[in-house]
Short mmCIF file of C-alpha atoms in Angstrom, two decimals:
data_model
loop_
_atom_site.label_atom_id
_atom_site.label_comp_id
_atom_site.label_asym_id
_atom_site.label_seq_id
_atom_site.Cartn_x
_atom_site.Cartn_y
_atom_site.Cartn_z
CA UNK A 7 0.00 0.00 0.00
CA UNK A 8 1.42 3.39 -1.00
CA UNK A 9 2.02 6.05 1.62
CA UNK A 10 2.10 9.79 0.96
CA UNK A 11 4.11 11.87 3.43
CA UNK A 12 5.08 15.53 3.56
CA UNK A 13 8.74 15.06 4.49
CA UNK A 14 9.53 18.70 5.33
CA UNK A 15 7.50 20.89 7.68
CA UNK A 16 8.02 23.20 10.64
CA UNK A 17 5.78 23.56 13.67
CA UNK A 18 5.83 26.30 16.28
CA UNK A 19 8.83 24.51 17.81
CA UNK A 20 10.88 26.17 15.05
CA UNK A 21 11.80 29.81 15.61
CA UNK A 22 10.19 31.00 12.37
CA UNK A 23 6.90 29.09 12.45
CA UNK A 24 3.72 29.59 14.44
CA UNK A 25 1.91 26.53 13.15
CA UNK A 26 0.53 24.25 15.89
CA UNK A 27 0.74 20.56 15.01
CA UNK A 28 -2.96 20.06 15.74
CA UNK A 29 -3.87 22.82 13.28
CA UNK A 30 -1.69 21.16 10.61
CA UNK A 31 -3.50 17.87 11.08
CA UNK A 32 -6.94 19.49 11.07
CA UNK A 33 -6.02 21.25 7.81
CA UNK A 34 -4.92 17.97 6.25
CA UNK A 35 -8.20 16.40 7.28
CA UNK A 36 -10.14 19.30 5.70
CA UNK A 37 -8.12 19.30 2.47
CA UNK A 38 -7.61 15.57 1.98
CA UNK A 39 -9.34 15.62 -1.39
CA UNK A 40 -6.66 18.04 -2.69
CA UNK A 41 -3.69 16.83 -0.65
CA UNK A 42 -4.19 13.14 0.23
CA UNK A 43 -1.52 12.88 2.91
CA UNK A 44 -1.05 9.94 5.23
CA UNK A 45 1.44 11.77 7.38
CA UNK A 46 3.89 14.57 7.92
CA UNK A 47 7.44 14.82 9.20
CA UNK A 48 8.26 17.73 11.48
CA UNK A 49 11.76 18.86 10.56
CA UNK A 50 12.42 21.55 13.13
CA UNK A 51 15.28 23.97 12.48
CA UNK A 52 18.59 23.17 14.19
CA UNK A 53 17.03 20.91 16.80
CA UNK A 54 15.38 17.56 17.41
CA UNK A 55 12.16 17.84 19.34
CA UNK A 56 12.79 14.76 21.45
CA UNK A 57 10.08 15.30 24.07
CA UNK A 58 7.17 15.89 21.73
CA UNK A 59 4.36 13.31 21.83
CA UNK A 60 1.73 13.62 19.11
CA UNK A 61 -0.06 10.27 19.56
CA UNK A 62 -3.33 11.80 20.75
CA UNK A 63 -3.41 14.17 17.77
CA UNK A 64 -2.53 11.35 15.38
CA UNK A 65 -5.51 9.38 16.68
CA UNK A 66 -7.83 12.39 16.58
CA UNK A 67 -7.08 13.29 12.96
CA UNK A 68 -5.87 9.95 11.57
CA UNK A 69 -2.65 11.50 10.30
CA UNK A 70 0.82 10.16 11.14
CA UNK A 71 3.33 12.55 12.70
CA UNK A 72 7.03 11.68 12.54
CA UNK A 73 9.94 13.75 13.81
CA UNK A 74 13.22 14.68 12.13
CA UNK A 75 15.46 17.76 11.90
CA UNK A 76 16.69 20.36 9.44
CA UNK A 77 20.34 21.18 10.06
CA UNK A 78 22.65 23.78 8.50
CA UNK A 79 25.93 22.68 6.91
CA UNK A 80 28.76 23.96 4.77
CA UNK A 81 26.78 22.65 1.76
CA UNK A 82 23.45 24.13 2.78
CA UNK A 83 20.46 22.86 4.70
CA UNK A 84 19.83 19.14 5.13
CA UNK A 85 17.03 17.02 6.54
CA UNK A 86 18.11 14.37 9.01
CA UNK A 87 15.75 11.39 9.34
CA UNK A 88 16.11 8.73 12.03
CA UNK A 89 17.65 11.03 14.63
CA UNK A 90 18.74 9.13 17.73
CA UNK A 91 20.84 9.72 20.84
CA UNK A 92 24.05 8.61 19.13
CA UNK A 93 23.53 11.11 16.31
CA UNK A 94 22.75 13.89 18.77
CA UNK A 95 25.87 13.07 20.75
CA UNK A 96 28.05 13.23 17.66
CA UNK A 97 26.61 16.37 16.06
CA UNK A 98 25.59 19.69 17.58
CA UNK A 99 22.46 20.50 15.59
CA UNK A 100 22.56 24.14 16.74
CA UNK A 101 25.85 24.64 14.85
CA UNK A 102 25.03 26.49 11.62
CA UNK A 103 28.30 25.37 10.00
CA UNK A 104 28.17 21.58 10.33
CA UNK A 105 30.48 19.69 7.94
CA UNK A 106 28.09 18.18 5.41
CA UNK A 107 30.14 15.14 4.39
CA UNK A 108 30.71 14.16 8.02
CA UNK A 109 27.00 14.58 8.75
CA UNK A 110 25.95 12.43 5.77
CA UNK A 111 28.41 9.66 6.59
CA UNK A 112 28.06 9.86 10.37
CA UNK A 113 24.27 9.83 10.34
CA UNK A 114 24.24 6.86 7.93
CA UNK A 115 26.69 4.98 10.15
CA UNK A 116 24.45 5.62 13.16
CA UNK A 117 21.25 4.43 11.49
CA UNK A 118 19.75 7.55 9.92
CA UNK A 119 19.69 9.17 6.52
CA UNK A 120 20.43 12.72 5.36
CA UNK A 121 18.63 14.44 2.48
CA UNK A 122 19.84 17.85 1.29
CA UNK A 123 16.79 20.11 1.00
CA UNK A 124 15.87 22.93 -1.41
CA UNK A 125 19.11 22.33 -3.37
CA UNK A 126 18.26 25.03 -5.89
CA UNK A 127 18.05 27.79 -3.27
CA UNK A 128 20.84 30.38 -3.15
CA UNK A 129 23.44 29.89 -0.41
CA UNK A 130 21.56 27.20 1.52
CA UNK A 131 21.17 24.78 -1.41
CA UNK A 132 23.52 22.18 -2.81
CA UNK A 133 23.63 23.55 -6.38
CA UNK A 134 25.45 26.76 -5.49
CA UNK A 135 28.00 24.90 -3.38
CA UNK A 136 28.67 22.43 -6.18
CA UNK A 137 29.82 25.38 -8.32
CA UNK A 138 32.84 25.94 -6.06
CA UNK A 139 33.34 22.69 -4.13
CA UNK A 140 33.54 19.01 -5.04
CA UNK A 141 30.26 17.10 -5.02
CA UNK A 142 29.36 15.27 -1.84
CA UNK A 143 29.63 11.51 -1.70
CA UNK A 144 27.00 9.05 -0.53
CA UNK A 145 24.03 11.33 -1.14
CA UNK A 146 20.95 9.11 -0.95
CA UNK A 147 18.43 11.62 -2.27
CA UNK A 148 17.72 15.34 -2.52
CA UNK A 149 14.54 17.36 -2.19
CA UNK A 150 13.46 17.92 -5.79
CA UNK A 151 10.15 19.57 -4.90
CA UNK A 152 10.07 22.18 -2.15
CA UNK A 153 6.82 24.04 -1.52
CA UNK A 154 8.65 27.19 -0.44
CA UNK A 155 10.83 27.48 -3.51
CA UNK A 156 10.98 30.64 -5.54
CA UNK A 157 10.94 30.71 -9.33
CA UNK A 158 13.70 28.59 -10.84
CA UNK A 159 14.79 26.90 -7.61
CA UNK A 160 12.95 23.61 -8.17
CA UNK A 161 14.10 23.67 -11.78
CA UNK A 162 17.74 23.93 -10.62
CA UNK A 163 17.05 21.02 -8.28
CA UNK A 164 15.73 19.00 -11.23
CA UNK A 165 18.91 19.66 -13.20
CA UNK A 166 20.97 18.52 -10.21
CA UNK A 167 18.96 15.31 -9.91
CA UNK A 168 19.46 14.61 -13.59
CA UNK A 169 23.14 15.35 -13.55
CA UNK A 170 24.06 13.30 -10.50
CA UNK A 171 21.37 10.64 -10.65
CA UNK A 172 20.12 11.39 -7.16
CA UNK A 173 16.81 10.03 -5.96
CA UNK A 174 14.20 12.69 -5.31
CA UNK A 175 11.76 13.54 -2.55
CA UNK A 176 9.21 16.31 -2.02
CA UNK A 177 8.17 18.36 0.97
CA UNK A 178 6.16 21.50 1.60
CA UNK A 179 8.72 23.24 3.85
CA UNK A 180 5.60 24.65 5.41
CA UNK A 181 5.89 27.26 8.14
CA UNK A 182 2.16 28.03 7.99
CA UNK A 183 -0.84 25.80 8.54
CA UNK A 184 -2.47 26.30 5.15
CA UNK A 185 0.67 25.40 3.21
CA UNK A 186 1.14 21.93 4.66
CA UNK A 187 1.27 19.13 2.11
CA UNK A 188 1.66 21.27 -1.01
CA UNK A 189 4.56 19.00 -1.94
CA UNK A 190 5.10 15.50 -0.59
CA UNK A 191 6.62 12.08 -1.31
CA UNK A 192 4.76 8.95 -2.38
CA UNK A 193 6.31 5.73 -1.11
CA UNK A 194 5.47 2.40 -2.71
CA UNK A 195 5.52 0.72 0.68
CA UNK A 196 3.50 1.15 3.81
CA UNK A 197 5.41 3.54 6.10
CA UNK A 198 4.25 3.85 9.71
CA UNK A 199 7.40 4.56 11.74
CA UNK A 200 10.54 6.61 11.43
CA UNK A 201 12.57 3.41 11.06
CA UNK A 202 10.39 2.33 8.14
CA UNK A 203 10.79 5.80 6.64
CA UNK A 204 14.59 5.59 6.86
CA UNK A 205 14.52 2.10 5.34
CA UNK A 206 12.34 3.25 2.45
CA UNK A 207 14.39 6.41 1.81
CA UNK A 208 17.42 4.15 1.36
CA UNK A 209 15.46 1.75 -0.85
CA UNK A 210 14.63 4.29 -3.55
CA UNK A 211 11.01 3.18 -3.97
CA UNK A 212 9.43 6.64 -3.89
CA UNK A 213 8.81 9.77 -5.92
CA UNK A 214 7.98 13.41 -5.19
CA UNK A 215 4.37 14.50 -5.67
CA UNK A 216 3.15 18.04 -6.29
CA UNK A 217 -0.21 19.16 -4.94
CA UNK A 218 0.28 22.86 -5.62
CA UNK A 219 -2.60 24.19 -7.70
CA UNK A 220 -1.80 25.06 -11.31
CA UNK A 221 1.89 24.29 -11.03
CA UNK A 222 3.63 22.22 -13.67
CA UNK A 223 6.09 19.69 -12.41
CA UNK A 224 9.63 20.91 -13.03
CA UNK A 225 10.84 19.60 -16.34
CA UNK A 226 13.80 17.27 -16.25
CA UNK A 227 16.71 18.10 -18.48
CA UNK A 228 16.66 16.43 -21.87
CA UNK A 229 18.32 12.97 -21.77
CA UNK A 230 21.28 14.06 -23.85
CA UNK A 231 22.04 16.78 -21.29
CA UNK A 232 22.27 14.37 -18.40
CA UNK A 233 25.73 14.03 -16.96
CA UNK A 234 27.04 17.22 -18.47
CA UNK W 28 31.23 34.89 13.78
CA UNK W 29 29.87 34.12 17.22
CA UNK W 30 26.91 36.19 18.27
CA UNK W 31 27.68 38.58 21.11
CA UNK W 32 24.96 37.67 23.58
CA UNK W 33 25.91 40.39 26.04
CA UNK W 34 23.43 42.84 24.55
CA UNK W 35 20.45 40.63 25.33
CA UNK W 36 18.44 42.42 27.97
CA UNK W 37 19.92 45.78 27.03
CA UNK W 38 17.29 48.41 27.83
CA UNK W 39 17.06 51.66 25.92
CA UNK W 40 15.97 54.95 27.36
CA UNK W 41 12.30 55.72 26.88
CA UNK W 42 11.60 58.03 23.97
CA UNK W 43 10.04 61.42 24.40
CA UNK W 44 6.23 61.11 24.13
CA UNK W 45 4.91 61.50 20.59
CA UNK W 46 1.51 63.16 20.30
CA UNK W 47 -0.60 61.41 17.68
CA UNK W 48 -2.38 63.83 15.38
CA UNK W 49 -5.42 63.16 13.24
CA UNK W 50 -3.32 64.34 10.28
CA UNK W 51 -0.68 61.67 10.97
CA UNK W 52 -3.36 58.97 11.12
CA UNK W 53 -4.96 60.29 7.93
CA UNK W 54 -1.63 60.31 6.08
CA UNK W 55 -0.99 56.72 7.16
CA UNK W 56 -4.48 55.59 6.17
CA UNK W 57 -4.36 57.37 2.82
CA UNK W 58 -1.11 55.65 1.88
CA UNK W 59 -2.33 52.29 3.18
CA UNK W 60 -5.63 52.67 1.36
CA UNK W 61 -7.67 52.27 4.52
CA UNK W 62 -10.84 54.33 4.59
CA UNK W 63 -12.43 52.67 7.61
CA UNK W 64 -10.30 54.29 10.24
CA UNK W 65 -10.77 57.86 9.11
CA UNK W 66 -14.27 57.90 10.57
CA UNK W 67 -14.33 59.08 14.21
CA UNK W 68 -15.06 56.41 16.81
CA UNK W 69 -17.97 56.57 19.30
CA UNK W 70 -16.08 59.04 21.51
CA UNK W 71 -15.45 61.37 18.57
CA UNK W 72 -11.71 60.69 18.31
CA UNK W 73 -10.09 59.41 15.16
CA UNK W 74 -8.89 55.85 15.80
CA UNK W 75 -5.77 54.60 14.02
CA UNK W 76 -5.70 51.17 12.37
CA UNK W 77 -3.84 48.61 14.53
CA UNK W 78 -0.79 48.55 12.26
CA UNK W 79 -0.18 52.25 12.99
CA UNK W 80 1.62 50.93 16.09
CA UNK W 81 4.67 49.99 14.00
CA UNK W 82 5.29 53.59 13.00
CA UNK W 83 6.77 54.36 16.45
CA UNK W 84 10.44 53.46 16.45
CA UNK W 85 13.70 54.20 18.16
CA UNK W 86 16.03 52.48 15.77
CA UNK W 87 18.66 55.17 16.03
CA UNK W 88 19.34 54.30 19.64
CA UNK W 89 19.18 50.62 18.77
CA UNK W 90 21.78 50.79 16.04
CA UNK W 91 23.97 52.98 18.19
CA UNK W 92 24.31 50.23 20.77
CA UNK W 93 24.27 47.08 18.67
CA UNK W 94 26.92 45.98 16.21
CA UNK W 95 26.32 46.44 12.51
CA UNK W 96 27.36 43.46 10.47
CA UNK W 97 26.70 44.95 7.08
CA UNK W 98 23.56 45.80 5.20
CA UNK W 99 20.66 45.51 7.61
CA UNK W 100 17.07 44.70 6.81
CA UNK W 101 13.75 44.40 8.52
CA UNK W 102 13.20 40.62 8.60
CA UNK W 103 9.77 40.72 10.15
CA UNK W 104 7.66 41.79 13.07
CA UNK W 105 5.48 40.31 15.75
CA UNK W 106 2.94 42.79 17.06
CA UNK W 107 0.45 42.40 19.90
CA UNK W 108 -2.31 45.00 20.09
CA UNK W 109 -3.75 45.76 23.53
CA UNK W 110 -5.50 49.11 23.15
CA UNK W 111 -6.38 51.35 20.21
CA UNK W 112 -4.34 54.43 19.39
CA UNK W 113 -6.47 57.58 19.05
CA UNK W 114 -5.71 61.06 17.78
CA UNK W 115 -4.59 63.09 20.77
CA UNK W 116 -2.87 60.14 22.47
CA UNK W 117 0.68 60.62 23.64
CA UNK W 118 2.79 57.50 22.97
CA UNK W 119 6.04 56.62 24.69
CA UNK W 120 8.34 53.84 23.53
CA UNK W 121 10.61 51.71 25.68
CA UNK W 122 12.75 49.03 24.08
CA UNK W 123 14.86 46.06 25.08
CA UNK W 124 17.01 43.58 23.14
CA UNK W 125 15.24 40.22 23.49
CA UNK W 126 17.20 37.82 21.27
CA UNK W 127 20.29 37.55 19.10
CA UNK W 128 20.96 34.48 17.00
CA UNK W 129 22.54 33.26 13.78
CA UNK W 130 21.08 31.26 10.94
CA UNK W 131 21.72 30.71 7.28
CA UNK W 132 19.33 31.64 4.51
CA UNK W 133 19.16 32.68 0.88
CA UNK W 134 21.33 35.71 1.73
CA UNK W 135 24.09 33.80 3.49
CA UNK W 136 24.93 33.56 7.18
CA UNK W 137 23.00 36.19 9.04
CA UNK W 138 22.68 37.56 12.52
CA UNK W 139 19.18 38.26 13.78
CA UNK W 140 18.47 40.78 16.51
CA UNK W 141 15.01 40.93 18.06
CA UNK W 142 14.16 44.22 19.74
CA UNK W 143 10.93 44.51 21.73
CA UNK W 144 9.34 47.93 21.87
CA UNK W 145 6.52 48.59 24.32
CA UNK W 146 4.13 51.41 23.45
CA UNK W 147 2.50 53.18 26.38
CA UNK W 148 -0.11 55.94 26.20
CA UNK W 149 -0.58 58.99 28.42
CA UNK W 150 -2.79 57.01 30.80
CA UNK W 151 -0.03 54.49 31.41
CA UNK W 152 -1.85 51.80 29.41
CA UNK W 153 0.25 49.40 27.36
CA UNK W 154 -0.94 49.95 23.81
CA UNK W 155 1.17 47.37 21.97
CA UNK W 156 4.26 45.22 21.97
CA UNK W 157 6.23 45.34 18.75
CA UNK W 158 9.01 42.78 18.28
CA UNK W 159 11.24 44.08 15.50
CA UNK W 160 13.35 41.35 13.89
CA UNK W 161 16.37 42.89 12.19
CA UNK W 162 18.76 40.86 10.09
CA UNK W 163 22.34 41.63 9.21
CA UNK W 164 24.35 39.64 6.71
CA UNK W 165 27.67 38.66 8.23
CA UNK W 166 30.62 40.18 6.36
CA UNK W 167 33.14 37.84 4.81
CA UNK W 168 30.75 34.91 4.81
CA UNK W 169 29.75 33.07 1.65
CA UNK W 170 26.60 34.07 -0.10
CA UNK H 25 -13.44 45.02 -1.87
CA UNK H 26 -17.08 44.92 -0.85
CA UNK H 27 -18.30 46.52 2.38
CA UNK H 28 -18.53 44.13 5.28
CA UNK H 29 -21.19 44.77 7.89
CA UNK H 30 -19.44 42.67 10.49
CA UNK H 31 -18.26 39.15 11.14
CA UNK H 32 -19.46 37.19 14.15
CA UNK H 33 -17.63 34.37 15.89
CA UNK H 34 -20.23 31.69 15.22
CA UNK H 35 -20.07 32.33 11.47
CA UNK H 36 -16.32 31.73 11.21
CA UNK H 37 -15.11 28.36 9.92
CA UNK H 38 -11.67 26.80 9.50
CA UNK H 39 -10.75 26.93 5.82
CA UNK H 40 -12.58 30.21 5.21
CA UNK H 41 -10.72 32.44 2.77
CA UNK H 42 -9.77 36.12 3.18
CA UNK H 43 -9.26 37.50 -0.27
CA UNK H 44 -7.52 36.91 -2.58
CA UNK H 45 -7.18 40.61 -3.35
CA UNK H 46 -4.98 41.93 -6.12
CA UNK H 47 -3.21 45.25 -5.73
CA UNK H 48 -0.54 47.28 -7.47
CA UNK H 49 1.39 49.79 -5.36
CA UNK H 50 2.65 52.70 -7.41
CA UNK H 51 5.86 54.44 -6.41
CA UNK H 52 4.23 57.68 -5.16
CA UNK H 53 2.03 55.67 -2.81
CA UNK H 54 5.01 53.67 -1.53
CA UNK H 55 6.87 56.93 -0.89
CA UNK H 56 3.85 58.41 0.86
CA UNK H 57 3.62 55.39 3.14
CA UNK H 58 7.32 55.54 4.01
CA UNK H 59 6.97 59.26 4.72
CA UNK H 60 3.91 58.65 6.92
CA UNK H 61 6.00 56.18 8.93
CA UNK H 62 9.01 58.48 9.19
CA UNK H 63 11.09 56.05 7.14
CA UNK H 64 13.47 58.33 5.28
CA UNK H 65 15.96 55.74 4.00
CA UNK H 66 16.62 56.22 0.30
CA UNK H 67 15.76 52.59 -0.47
CA UNK H 68 12.08 53.42 0.14
CA UNK H 69 12.01 56.61 -1.92
CA UNK H 70 14.45 56.54 -4.79
CA UNK H 71 15.53 53.98 -7.39
CA UNK H 72 19.08 55.26 -7.60
CA UNK H 73 19.59 55.22 -3.83
CA UNK H 74 18.19 51.69 -3.72
CA UNK H 75 20.47 50.53 -6.55
CA UNK H 76 23.44 51.97 -4.68
CA UNK H 77 22.59 49.44 -1.95
CA UNK H 78 22.50 46.59 -4.46
CA UNK H 79 18.71 46.52 -4.73
CA UNK H 80 16.94 46.36 -8.11
CA UNK H 81 15.13 49.63 -7.36
CA UNK H 82 13.16 51.28 -4.58
CA UNK H 83 11.39 48.78 -2.39
CA UNK H 84 8.18 48.74 -0.40
CA UNK H 85 8.79 48.91 3.37
CA UNK H 86 8.07 45.80 5.40
CA UNK H 87 5.76 47.95 7.50
CA UNK H 88 3.62 48.52 4.38
CA UNK H 89 3.28 44.76 3.87
CA UNK H 90 2.35 44.37 7.54
CA UNK H 91 -0.20 47.16 7.18
CA UNK H 92 -1.76 45.57 4.10
CA UNK H 93 -2.05 42.16 5.75
CA UNK H 94 -3.49 43.74 8.91
CA UNK H 95 -6.03 45.52 6.74
CA UNK H 96 -6.90 42.25 5.01
CA UNK H 97 -7.91 40.94 8.43
CA UNK H 98 -9.66 44.08 9.70
CA UNK H 99 -11.60 44.40 6.43
CA UNK H 100 -12.69 40.79 6.86
CA UNK H 101 -13.80 41.56 10.43
CA UNK H 102 -15.69 44.60 9.18
CA UNK H 103 -17.79 46.49 11.69
CA UNK H 104 -18.35 43.39 13.80
CA UNK H 105 -17.14 42.82 17.35
CA UNK H 106 -13.96 40.90 16.47
CA UNK H 107 -10.62 42.57 17.13
CA UNK H 108 -7.18 42.00 15.62
CA UNK H 109 -5.01 41.16 18.65
CA UNK H 110 -1.77 40.04 17.01
CA UNK H 111 0.00 39.85 13.69
CA UNK H 112 3.39 38.37 12.88
CA UNK H 113 5.12 38.77 9.54
CA UNK H 114 8.24 37.41 7.92
CA UNK H 115 9.70 39.27 4.96
CA UNK H 116 11.08 36.50 2.75
CA UNK H 117 11.87 38.60 -0.29
CA UNK H 118 11.82 42.24 -1.27
CA UNK H 119 8.51 43.67 -2.45
CA UNK H 120 8.76 46.00 -5.42
CA UNK H 121 6.33 48.73 -6.46
CA UNK H 122 4.40 48.63 -9.73
CA UNK H 123 4.03 44.85 -9.67
CA UNK H 124 0.80 42.94 -9.32
CA UNK H 125 0.61 41.57 -5.78
CA UNK H 126 -2.05 39.31 -4.33
CA UNK H 127 -3.07 39.23 -0.68
CA UNK H 128 -4.21 35.85 0.64
CA UNK H 129 -5.60 34.66 3.92
CA UNK H 130 -7.15 31.53 5.41
CA UNK H 131 -8.73 30.82 8.76
CA UNK H 132 -6.66 27.93 10.08
CA UNK H 133 -7.67 27.40 13.69
CA UNK H 134 -10.50 28.31 16.04
CA UNK H 135 -10.34 28.18 19.84
CA UNK H 136 -13.97 27.80 20.84
CA UNK H 137 -13.50 28.46 24.56
CA UNK H 138 -11.20 31.43 24.11
CA UNK H 139 -13.31 32.67 21.16
CA UNK H 140 -10.17 33.34 19.17
CA UNK H 141 -9.30 32.68 15.56
CA UNK H 142 -5.92 32.10 13.89
CA UNK H 143 -5.40 33.21 10.32
CA UNK H 144 -2.61 32.61 7.79
CA UNK H 145 -1.86 35.63 5.64
CA UNK H 146 0.61 36.21 2.83
CA UNK H 147 1.53 38.35 -0.17
CA UNK H 148 2.32 36.69 -3.49
CA UNK H 149 3.85 38.12 -6.63
CA UNK H 150 2.82 37.28 -10.18
CA UNK H 151 4.98 34.17 -10.10
CA UNK H 152 2.99 32.92 -7.08
CA UNK H 153 6.09 33.37 -4.91
CA UNK H 154 5.21 34.15 -1.32
CA UNK H 155 7.17 37.33 -0.60
CA UNK H 156 5.70 38.01 2.84
CA UNK H 157 4.12 35.42 5.08
CA UNK H 158 2.45 35.82 8.42
CA UNK H 159 -0.19 34.81 10.90
CA UNK H 160 -2.78 36.87 12.68
CA UNK H 161 -4.92 36.33 15.76
CA UNK H 162 -8.42 37.68 16.21
CA UNK H 163 -10.43 37.78 19.44
CA UNK H 164 -14.19 37.96 19.81
CA UNK H 165 -16.00 39.11 22.96
CA UNK H 166 -17.83 36.52 25.12
CA UNK H 167 -21.05 37.16 23.25
CA UNK H 168 -21.48 38.85 19.92
#
């Protein structure tokens, strides 16, 4: 059974969001016909919200809530899925200059997975860093569709995916209730826990989905351009 | 660049009271395109729209005491409205540095400074809290 | 924008839309707003001064965006008993005059006991990029 999850969202636990988790879930319930989400992942900025317990809200709205983090590195922002005590001991998520390659490799070694997000965004996206630095190794996937992207940013992400053969996810990057689920990821498998999410992200059996109204999906580069 | 946290809690001297005129409210409403607030309220006084509260500032004192990292911008505001501002009111501003932190965004590594201004009227009533979020791009950083 | 005789708490529903309203802010109006706010920086008044700062031209002050989004909410409330109690804005990108902008809002949350309403608000450009985002809170009296 396929599972559709918004892999990138921020609740009021992030410094720049005022969206309560309950309001997100209520919105998803109201807009399910347009944005048929099974769950969301809260990727709070520079922190892991270890103490949060959303089980009552999950039951009330029948929407899964998983927790992850968005960290800041020398190659831009990255989503960290499968955060655990070992990862938190090794990396200080409040550091805005984390070494990206160490984070990717260290998190993988400790059971998680790292996905660079909004790669087409200036300064905080992978594309710009690849212009001046060598490409990162062991990148599992990147965020091809980001609901907060400005014109051209998702298109740059598409070119990156084509060039390097990365797998692709989608997420809304919502900081406001009504924007939740505009972009998401459809997994072939049933995903119910963060461990299953990490396993599936490594498997590659998923694709980004775009629920933004009237938006064309970013065009991939022509096949002959790939690898250039 | 590490953020100098020593300025958090820094209080600024209260501004001299500013008397709100009906002309000042009208000029604000005309530019905003707001006709509703030009009609006098039940007590006969012109009432300003809530957002008029952000026109009271003491940024000169703020920038005098806080470091400038380069080109500064208004990154956003958080405003709580407690009482309306009427023509004839006399508004005093007191301000304190609430937060300083770093993050990275489209413009590179940036330092954010949050300054809370409290607006008080001539009756000693708190009219509004305005949290100004200023951002400065750090010099010498990528982006 | 049609006249609104007043919104009452019991008529408000999650998902309700404020706007969308399209506007174009001409340069003289942007300058007048900056002047009314005592904002004398050249970036709000003059293309050349703005370009000297690396901007594409004179920009609309963040306070103007905040004022427009506040007005979106107060127009929606109309002459009813509801009161704007809070607004928070984040300026994600510069807002330029003489461009078509669209103001959007949605009721996202209602606290029945507190009789308060949370609203998402934002300003989009012609490319549907959200230049300014924010949230607002509205309070209604115990009975209206």
